[in-house]
Coordinates of C-alpha atoms and ligand atoms in Angstrom, one line a residue:
X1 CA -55.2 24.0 15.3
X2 CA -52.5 21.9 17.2
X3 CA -53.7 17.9 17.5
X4 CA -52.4 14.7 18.8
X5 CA -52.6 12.6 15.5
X6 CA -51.3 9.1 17.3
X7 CA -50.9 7.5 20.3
X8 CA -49.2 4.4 20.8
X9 CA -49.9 2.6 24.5
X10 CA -47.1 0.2 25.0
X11 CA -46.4 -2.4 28.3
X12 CA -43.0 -3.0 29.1
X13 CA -41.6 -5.4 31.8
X14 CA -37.9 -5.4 33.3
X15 CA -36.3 -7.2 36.4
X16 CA -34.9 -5.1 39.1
X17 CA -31.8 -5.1 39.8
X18 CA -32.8 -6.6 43.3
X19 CA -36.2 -7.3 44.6
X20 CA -38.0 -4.0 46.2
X21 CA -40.1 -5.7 49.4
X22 CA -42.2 -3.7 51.4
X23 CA -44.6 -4.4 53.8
X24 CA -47.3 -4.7 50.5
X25 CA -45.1 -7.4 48.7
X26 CA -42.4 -7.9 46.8
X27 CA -41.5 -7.1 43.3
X28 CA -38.8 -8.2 41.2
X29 CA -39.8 -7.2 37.6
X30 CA -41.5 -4.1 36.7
X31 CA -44.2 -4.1 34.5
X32 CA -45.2 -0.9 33.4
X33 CA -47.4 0.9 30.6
X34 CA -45.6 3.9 28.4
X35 CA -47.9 6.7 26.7
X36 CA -46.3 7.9 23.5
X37 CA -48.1 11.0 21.9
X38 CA -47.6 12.6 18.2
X39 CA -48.8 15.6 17.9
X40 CA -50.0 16.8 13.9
X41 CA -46.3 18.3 13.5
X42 CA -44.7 14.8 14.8
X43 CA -44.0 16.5 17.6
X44 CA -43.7 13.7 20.4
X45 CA -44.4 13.5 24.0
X46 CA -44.0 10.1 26.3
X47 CA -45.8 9.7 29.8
X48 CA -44.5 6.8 31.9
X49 CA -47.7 5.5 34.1
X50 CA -46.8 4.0 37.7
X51 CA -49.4 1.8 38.1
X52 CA -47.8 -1.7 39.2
X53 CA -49.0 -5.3 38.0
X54 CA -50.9 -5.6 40.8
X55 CA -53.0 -3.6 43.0
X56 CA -51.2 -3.5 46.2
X57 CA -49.7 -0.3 46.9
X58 CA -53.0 1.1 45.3
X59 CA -56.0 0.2 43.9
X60 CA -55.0 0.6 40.1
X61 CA -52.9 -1.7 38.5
X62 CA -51.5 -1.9 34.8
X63 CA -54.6 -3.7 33.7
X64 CA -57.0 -1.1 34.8
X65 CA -55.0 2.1 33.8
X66 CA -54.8 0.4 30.3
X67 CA -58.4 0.2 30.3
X68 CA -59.1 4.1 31.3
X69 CA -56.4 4.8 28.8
X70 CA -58.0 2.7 26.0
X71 CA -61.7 3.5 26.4
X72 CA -61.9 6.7 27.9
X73 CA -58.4 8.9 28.0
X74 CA -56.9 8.2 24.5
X75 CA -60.0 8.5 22.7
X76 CA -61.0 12.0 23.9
X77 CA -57.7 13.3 23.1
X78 CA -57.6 12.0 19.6
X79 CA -61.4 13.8 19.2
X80 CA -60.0 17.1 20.8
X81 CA -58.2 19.7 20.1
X82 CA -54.1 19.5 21.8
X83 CA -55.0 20.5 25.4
X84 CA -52.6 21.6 27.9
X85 CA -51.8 19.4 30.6
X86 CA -53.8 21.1 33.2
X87 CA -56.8 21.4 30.6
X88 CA -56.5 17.7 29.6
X89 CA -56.6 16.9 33.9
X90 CA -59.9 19.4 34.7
X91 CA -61.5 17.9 31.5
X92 CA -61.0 14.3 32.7
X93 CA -62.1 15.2 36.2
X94 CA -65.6 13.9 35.7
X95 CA -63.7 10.7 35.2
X96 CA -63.2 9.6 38.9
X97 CA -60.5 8.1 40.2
X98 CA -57.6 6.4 37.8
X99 CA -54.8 9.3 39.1
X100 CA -51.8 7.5 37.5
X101 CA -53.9 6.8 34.0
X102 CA -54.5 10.5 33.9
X103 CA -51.1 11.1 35.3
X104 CA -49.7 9.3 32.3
X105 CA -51.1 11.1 29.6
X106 CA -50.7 14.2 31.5
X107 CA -47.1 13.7 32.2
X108 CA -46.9 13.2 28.3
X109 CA -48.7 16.8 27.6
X110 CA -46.1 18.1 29.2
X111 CA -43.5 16.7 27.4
X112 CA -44.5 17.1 24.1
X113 CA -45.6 21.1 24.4
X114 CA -42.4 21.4 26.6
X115 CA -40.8 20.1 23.0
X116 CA -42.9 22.5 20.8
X117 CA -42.0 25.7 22.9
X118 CA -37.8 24.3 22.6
X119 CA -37.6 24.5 26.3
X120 CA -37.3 21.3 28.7
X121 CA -39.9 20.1 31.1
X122 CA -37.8 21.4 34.3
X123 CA -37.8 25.1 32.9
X124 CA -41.6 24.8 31.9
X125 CA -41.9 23.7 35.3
X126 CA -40.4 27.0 36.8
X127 CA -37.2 24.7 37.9
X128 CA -34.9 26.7 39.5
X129 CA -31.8 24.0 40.4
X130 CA -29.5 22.1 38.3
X131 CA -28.7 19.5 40.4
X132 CA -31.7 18.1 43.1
X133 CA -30.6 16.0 46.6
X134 CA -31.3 12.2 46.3
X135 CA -31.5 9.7 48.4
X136 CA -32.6 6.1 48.5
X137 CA -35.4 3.8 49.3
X138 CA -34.0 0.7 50.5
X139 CA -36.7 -2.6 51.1
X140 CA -37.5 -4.8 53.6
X141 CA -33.9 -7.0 53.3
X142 CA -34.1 -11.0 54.8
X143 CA -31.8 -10.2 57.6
X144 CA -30.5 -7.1 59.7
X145 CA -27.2 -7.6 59.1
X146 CA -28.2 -7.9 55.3
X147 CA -30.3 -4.7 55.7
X148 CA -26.7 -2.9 57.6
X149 CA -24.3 -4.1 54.6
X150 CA -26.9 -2.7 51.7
X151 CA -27.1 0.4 53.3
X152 CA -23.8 0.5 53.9
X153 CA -23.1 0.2 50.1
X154 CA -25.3 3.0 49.6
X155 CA -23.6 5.2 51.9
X156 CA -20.1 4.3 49.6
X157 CA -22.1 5.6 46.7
X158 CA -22.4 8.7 47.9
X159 CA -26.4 8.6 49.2
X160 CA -26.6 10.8 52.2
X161 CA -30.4 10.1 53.2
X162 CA -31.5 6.4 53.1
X163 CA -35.8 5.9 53.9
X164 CA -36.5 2.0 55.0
X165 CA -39.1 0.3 54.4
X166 CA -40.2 -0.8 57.5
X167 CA -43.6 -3.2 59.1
X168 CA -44.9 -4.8 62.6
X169 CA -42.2 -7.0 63.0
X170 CA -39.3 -5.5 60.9
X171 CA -38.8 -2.2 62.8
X172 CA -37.1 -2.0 66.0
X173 CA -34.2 -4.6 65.1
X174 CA -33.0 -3.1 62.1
X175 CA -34.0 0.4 62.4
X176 CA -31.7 0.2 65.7
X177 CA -29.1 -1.5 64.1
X178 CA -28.9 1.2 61.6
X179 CA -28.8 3.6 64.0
X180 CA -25.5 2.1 65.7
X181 CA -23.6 1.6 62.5
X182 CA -24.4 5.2 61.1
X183 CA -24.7 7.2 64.4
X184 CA -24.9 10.4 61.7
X185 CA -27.4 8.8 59.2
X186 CA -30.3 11.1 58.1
X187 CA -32.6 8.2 58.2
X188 CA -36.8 7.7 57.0
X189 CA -38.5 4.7 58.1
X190 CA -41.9 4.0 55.3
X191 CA -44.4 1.4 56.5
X192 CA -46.9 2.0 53.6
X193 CA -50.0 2.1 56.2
X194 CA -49.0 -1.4 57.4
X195 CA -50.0 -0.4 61.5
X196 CA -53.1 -0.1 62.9
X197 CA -53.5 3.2 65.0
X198 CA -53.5 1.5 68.0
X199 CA -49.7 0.4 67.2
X200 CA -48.8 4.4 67.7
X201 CA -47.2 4.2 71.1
X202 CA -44.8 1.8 69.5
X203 CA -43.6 3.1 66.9
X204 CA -43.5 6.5 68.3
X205 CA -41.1 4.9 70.8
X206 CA -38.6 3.6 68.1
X207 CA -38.9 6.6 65.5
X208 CA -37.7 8.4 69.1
X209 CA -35.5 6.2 70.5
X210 CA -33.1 5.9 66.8
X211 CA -33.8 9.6 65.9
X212 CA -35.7 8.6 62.6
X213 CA -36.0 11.8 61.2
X214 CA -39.3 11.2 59.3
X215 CA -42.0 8.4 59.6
X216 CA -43.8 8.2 56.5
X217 CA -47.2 6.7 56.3
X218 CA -47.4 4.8 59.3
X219 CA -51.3 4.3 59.0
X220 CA -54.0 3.5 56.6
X221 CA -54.7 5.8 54.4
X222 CA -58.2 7.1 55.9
X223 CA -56.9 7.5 59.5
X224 CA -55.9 11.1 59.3
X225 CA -56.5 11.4 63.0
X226 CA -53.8 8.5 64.0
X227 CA -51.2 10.4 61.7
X228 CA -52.6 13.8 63.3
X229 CA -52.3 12.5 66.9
X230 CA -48.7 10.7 66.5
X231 CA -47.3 14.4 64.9
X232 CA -48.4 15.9 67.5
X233 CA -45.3 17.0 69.5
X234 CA -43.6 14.3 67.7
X235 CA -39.6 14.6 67.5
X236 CA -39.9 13.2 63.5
X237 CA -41.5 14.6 60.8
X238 CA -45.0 13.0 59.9
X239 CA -44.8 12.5 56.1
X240 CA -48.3 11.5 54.1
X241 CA -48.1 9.6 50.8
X242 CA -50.9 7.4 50.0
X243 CA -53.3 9.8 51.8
X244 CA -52.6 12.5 49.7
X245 CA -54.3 12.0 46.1
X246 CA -55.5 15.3 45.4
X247 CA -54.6 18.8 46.4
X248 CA -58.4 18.8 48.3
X249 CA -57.0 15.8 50.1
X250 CA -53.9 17.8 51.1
X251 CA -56.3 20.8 52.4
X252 CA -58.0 18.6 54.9
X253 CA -54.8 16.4 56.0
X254 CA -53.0 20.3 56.4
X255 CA -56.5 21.7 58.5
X256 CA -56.4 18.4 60.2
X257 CA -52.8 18.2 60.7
X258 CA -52.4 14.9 60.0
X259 CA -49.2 15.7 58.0
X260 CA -45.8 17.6 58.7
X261 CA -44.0 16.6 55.7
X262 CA -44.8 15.7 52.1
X263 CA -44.4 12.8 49.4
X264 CA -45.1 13.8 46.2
X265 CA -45.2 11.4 43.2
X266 CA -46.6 13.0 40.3
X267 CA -47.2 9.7 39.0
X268 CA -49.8 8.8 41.2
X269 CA -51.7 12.4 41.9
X270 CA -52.7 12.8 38.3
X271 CA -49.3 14.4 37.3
X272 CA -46.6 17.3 37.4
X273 CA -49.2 20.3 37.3
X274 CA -51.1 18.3 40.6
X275 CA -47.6 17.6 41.9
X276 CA -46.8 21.1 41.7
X277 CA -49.7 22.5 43.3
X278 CA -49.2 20.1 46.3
X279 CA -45.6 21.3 46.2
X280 CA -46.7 25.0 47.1
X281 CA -49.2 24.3 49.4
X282 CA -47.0 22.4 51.7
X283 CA -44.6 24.5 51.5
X284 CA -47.0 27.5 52.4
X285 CA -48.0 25.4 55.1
X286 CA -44.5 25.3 56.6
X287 CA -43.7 21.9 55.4
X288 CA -40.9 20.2 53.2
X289 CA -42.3 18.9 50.4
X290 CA -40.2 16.3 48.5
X291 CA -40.6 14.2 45.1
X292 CA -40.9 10.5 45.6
X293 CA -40.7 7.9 43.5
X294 CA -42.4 4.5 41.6
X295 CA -39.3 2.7 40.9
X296 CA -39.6 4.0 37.4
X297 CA -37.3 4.0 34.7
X298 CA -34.8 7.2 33.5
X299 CA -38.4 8.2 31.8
X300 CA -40.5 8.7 34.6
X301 CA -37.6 9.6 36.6
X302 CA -36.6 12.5 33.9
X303 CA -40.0 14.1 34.9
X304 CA -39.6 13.7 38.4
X305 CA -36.4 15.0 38.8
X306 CA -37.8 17.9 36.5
X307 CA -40.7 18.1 39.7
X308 CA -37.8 18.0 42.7
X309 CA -35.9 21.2 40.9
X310 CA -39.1 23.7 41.7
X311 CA -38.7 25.7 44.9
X312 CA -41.1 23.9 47.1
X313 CA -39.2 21.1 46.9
X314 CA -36.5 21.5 50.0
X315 CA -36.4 17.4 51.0
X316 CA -34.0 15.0 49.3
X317 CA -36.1 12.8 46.6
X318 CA -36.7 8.9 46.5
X319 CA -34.8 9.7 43.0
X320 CA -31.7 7.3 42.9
X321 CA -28.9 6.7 39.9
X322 CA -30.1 4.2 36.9
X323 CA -27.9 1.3 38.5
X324 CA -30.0 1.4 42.1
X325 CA -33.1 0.2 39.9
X326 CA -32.6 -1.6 36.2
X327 CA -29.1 -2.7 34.7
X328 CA -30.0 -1.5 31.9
X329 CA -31.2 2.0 31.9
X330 CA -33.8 3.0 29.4
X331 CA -33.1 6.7 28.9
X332 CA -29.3 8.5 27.8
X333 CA -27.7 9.8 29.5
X334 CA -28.2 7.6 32.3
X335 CA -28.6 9.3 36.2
X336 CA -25.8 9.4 37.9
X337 CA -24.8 9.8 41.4
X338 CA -22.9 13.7 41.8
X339 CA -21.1 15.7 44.7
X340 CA -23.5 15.7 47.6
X341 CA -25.7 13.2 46.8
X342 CA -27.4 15.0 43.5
X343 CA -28.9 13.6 40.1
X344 CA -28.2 16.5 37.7
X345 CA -31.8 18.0 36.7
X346 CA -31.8 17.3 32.4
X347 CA -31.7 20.5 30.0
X348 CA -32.5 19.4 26.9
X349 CA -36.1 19.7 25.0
X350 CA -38.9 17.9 26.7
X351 CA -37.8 15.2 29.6
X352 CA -34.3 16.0 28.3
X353 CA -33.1 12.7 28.1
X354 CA -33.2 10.4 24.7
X355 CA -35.2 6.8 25.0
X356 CA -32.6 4.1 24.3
X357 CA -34.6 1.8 21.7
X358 CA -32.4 -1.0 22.0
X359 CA -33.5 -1.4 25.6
X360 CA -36.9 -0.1 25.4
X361 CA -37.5 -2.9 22.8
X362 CA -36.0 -5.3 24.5
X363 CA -38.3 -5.1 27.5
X364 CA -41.2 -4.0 25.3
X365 CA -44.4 -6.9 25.4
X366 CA -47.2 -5.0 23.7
X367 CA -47.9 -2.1 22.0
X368 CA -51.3 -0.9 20.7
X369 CA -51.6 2.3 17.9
X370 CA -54.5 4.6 18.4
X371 CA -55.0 7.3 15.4
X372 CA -57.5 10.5 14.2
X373 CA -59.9 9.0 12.2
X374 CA -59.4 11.4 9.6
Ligands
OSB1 O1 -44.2 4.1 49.2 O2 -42.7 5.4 48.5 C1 -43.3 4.3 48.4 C2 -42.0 2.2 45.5 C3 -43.1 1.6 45.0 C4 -44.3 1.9 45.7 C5 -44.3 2.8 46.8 C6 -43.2 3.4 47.2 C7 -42.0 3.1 46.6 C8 -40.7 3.6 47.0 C9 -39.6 3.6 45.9 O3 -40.4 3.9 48.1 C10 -39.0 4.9 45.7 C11 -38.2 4.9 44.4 O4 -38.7 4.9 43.3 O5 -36.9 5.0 44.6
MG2 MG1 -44.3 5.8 50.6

């Protein structure tokens, strides 16, 4: 009988390599929690959990996924027996809420009994690419002609989508000014529900006006009929990301249509297998469905990227190269920008990539062991 025999819960924090503002805040150092399973064989399996120092972007934050993880998560799976990941998720259902604690441990279950079958996360998956399209996810910048030169930079990298973060305020000006400089850009505009519904009119007229070609979470998260209303007969796609947690959640935003266009991040939706089913309903729907991202390191990314290469996938991901996020990458070998604005999709056993210790150390701040009593 296959068991985890350890599980080590460490917290990690790294700068960015520039601050990442959005119309929640700003951050400029990641702090994040890692999940590190051994199985009974020393088989391994690490989960990377999204859940940001604070609770802005959502209500969970490092602090409270380390305490789902320490009293309740961790300790069932060191009573149990080695559950799959989508065992693991419908056991801890009657656990509410805490998607990216789950997601975490999840996201680890898949890694370590991707590593026991010899096969990598991507093929377990039922990935079918080797390479997935990337773009980027650029933050609110201090000016617009700041905001035109980044971008700019990004488009001499090779990116061929680039989403901005956008809020009342910072909108018009630089998406417009965008639109000038690159009249060819494929361009996303993400306000993290910063407007109020009645602000539809508005940004409607912009999203038209610069031919943003999705709008991405406009609204708060509840008001499924402002999102609903502004897709209606709307010239962009209508993507939902915070409103989606749960493939129940995606039923009634798709009966409501209050979505034309996906977000999926894995880490925040209680992992790959959730991820994955959200993938194939959209896409049965008739809607792109694309893998988006935490700002996580090469770990979390390697599981992401893993998501993106499954069919339902068909938009470009917020998955960008290593050097867009830390200058020091945690994972070998690093992403990489490729021909058409790819990341190559990792082969080898489990995420595919190897943790680099000498910088997972370095940023490492805490780590608690948790074993089978025996
Ligand atoms: O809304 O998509 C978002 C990062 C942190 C929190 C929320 C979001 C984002 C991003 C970054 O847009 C995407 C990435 O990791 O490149
Ligand atoms: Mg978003």
């Amino acid at each position: 009988m296959a068991r985890v025999r350890k599980v080590r819960l460490d917290e990690l924090e790294a700068p960015l390599v520039e601050p990442f503002e959005t119309s929640f805040g700003v951050e400029r150092r990641r702090r994040f929690l890692v999940v590190a399973l051994e199985d009974d064989t020393g088989e391994t399996g690490l989960g990377e959990c999204v859940a940001a120092r604070d609770p802005l972007y959502s209500g969970e934050s490092v602090a409270t996924a380390r305490w789902m993880l320490q009293t309740y998560l961790i300790p069932r799976l060191l009573r149990e027996e080695l559950p799959t990941p989508e065992a693991f998720f419908a056991q801890a259902r009657p656990l509410r809420e805490h998607l990216m604690a789950k997601a975490a441990v999840e996201i680890a279950l898949w890694d370590l009994h991707a590593r026991r079958a010899g096969t990598s996360v991507a093929r377990a998956l039922g990935g079918t690419r080797s390479r997935v399209e990337v773009g980027v996810s650029v933050g609110i910048q201090p000016t617009v002609p700041q905001l035109v030169r980044r971008v700019g930079q990004y488009l001499d990298d090779g990116y061929r989508r680039i989403k901005v973060k956008v809020k009342p305020g910072w909108d018009r000006e630089p998406v417009g000014a965008l639109r000038r400089e690159y009249p060819d850009l494929r361009l996303w505009a993400d306000a993290n529900q910063a407007y109020p519904p009645s602000a539809a009119r508005e940004v409607a007229a912009w999203a038209t006006e610069f031919q943003v070609e999705q709008l991405e979470q406009p609204f708060p998260e509840r008001a499924l009929s402002a999102h609903a209303e502004i897709a209606r007969g709307a010239p962009f796609k209508v993507c939902l990301d915070e409103s989606i947690t749960s493939a129940e959640a995606l039923d009634e935003a798709l009966e409501r249509h209050a979505l034309t266009s996906l977000n999926v991040k894995p880490g925040r939706v209680g992992g790959l297998a959730t991820g994955r089913a959200m993938g194939r309903r959209a896409a049965e729907a008739g809607f792109p469905a694309w893998v988006g991202g935490m700002l996580e390191t090469g770990i979390g990314r390697s599981f992401n990227v893993a998501l993106a290469s499954t069919p339902p996938f068909v938009f470009p991901g917020d998955l960008s190269a290593s050097d867009r996020y830390y200058r020091e990458e945690f994972v070998d070998p690093a992403f990489e920008l490729g021909p058409g604005s790819t990341l190559r999709v990792p082969t080898g056993r489990g995420l595919g990539v190897e943790v680099v210790e000498r910088v997972y150390r370095k940023f490492l701040r805490r780590r608690r062991e948790f074993r089978r009593s025996a």
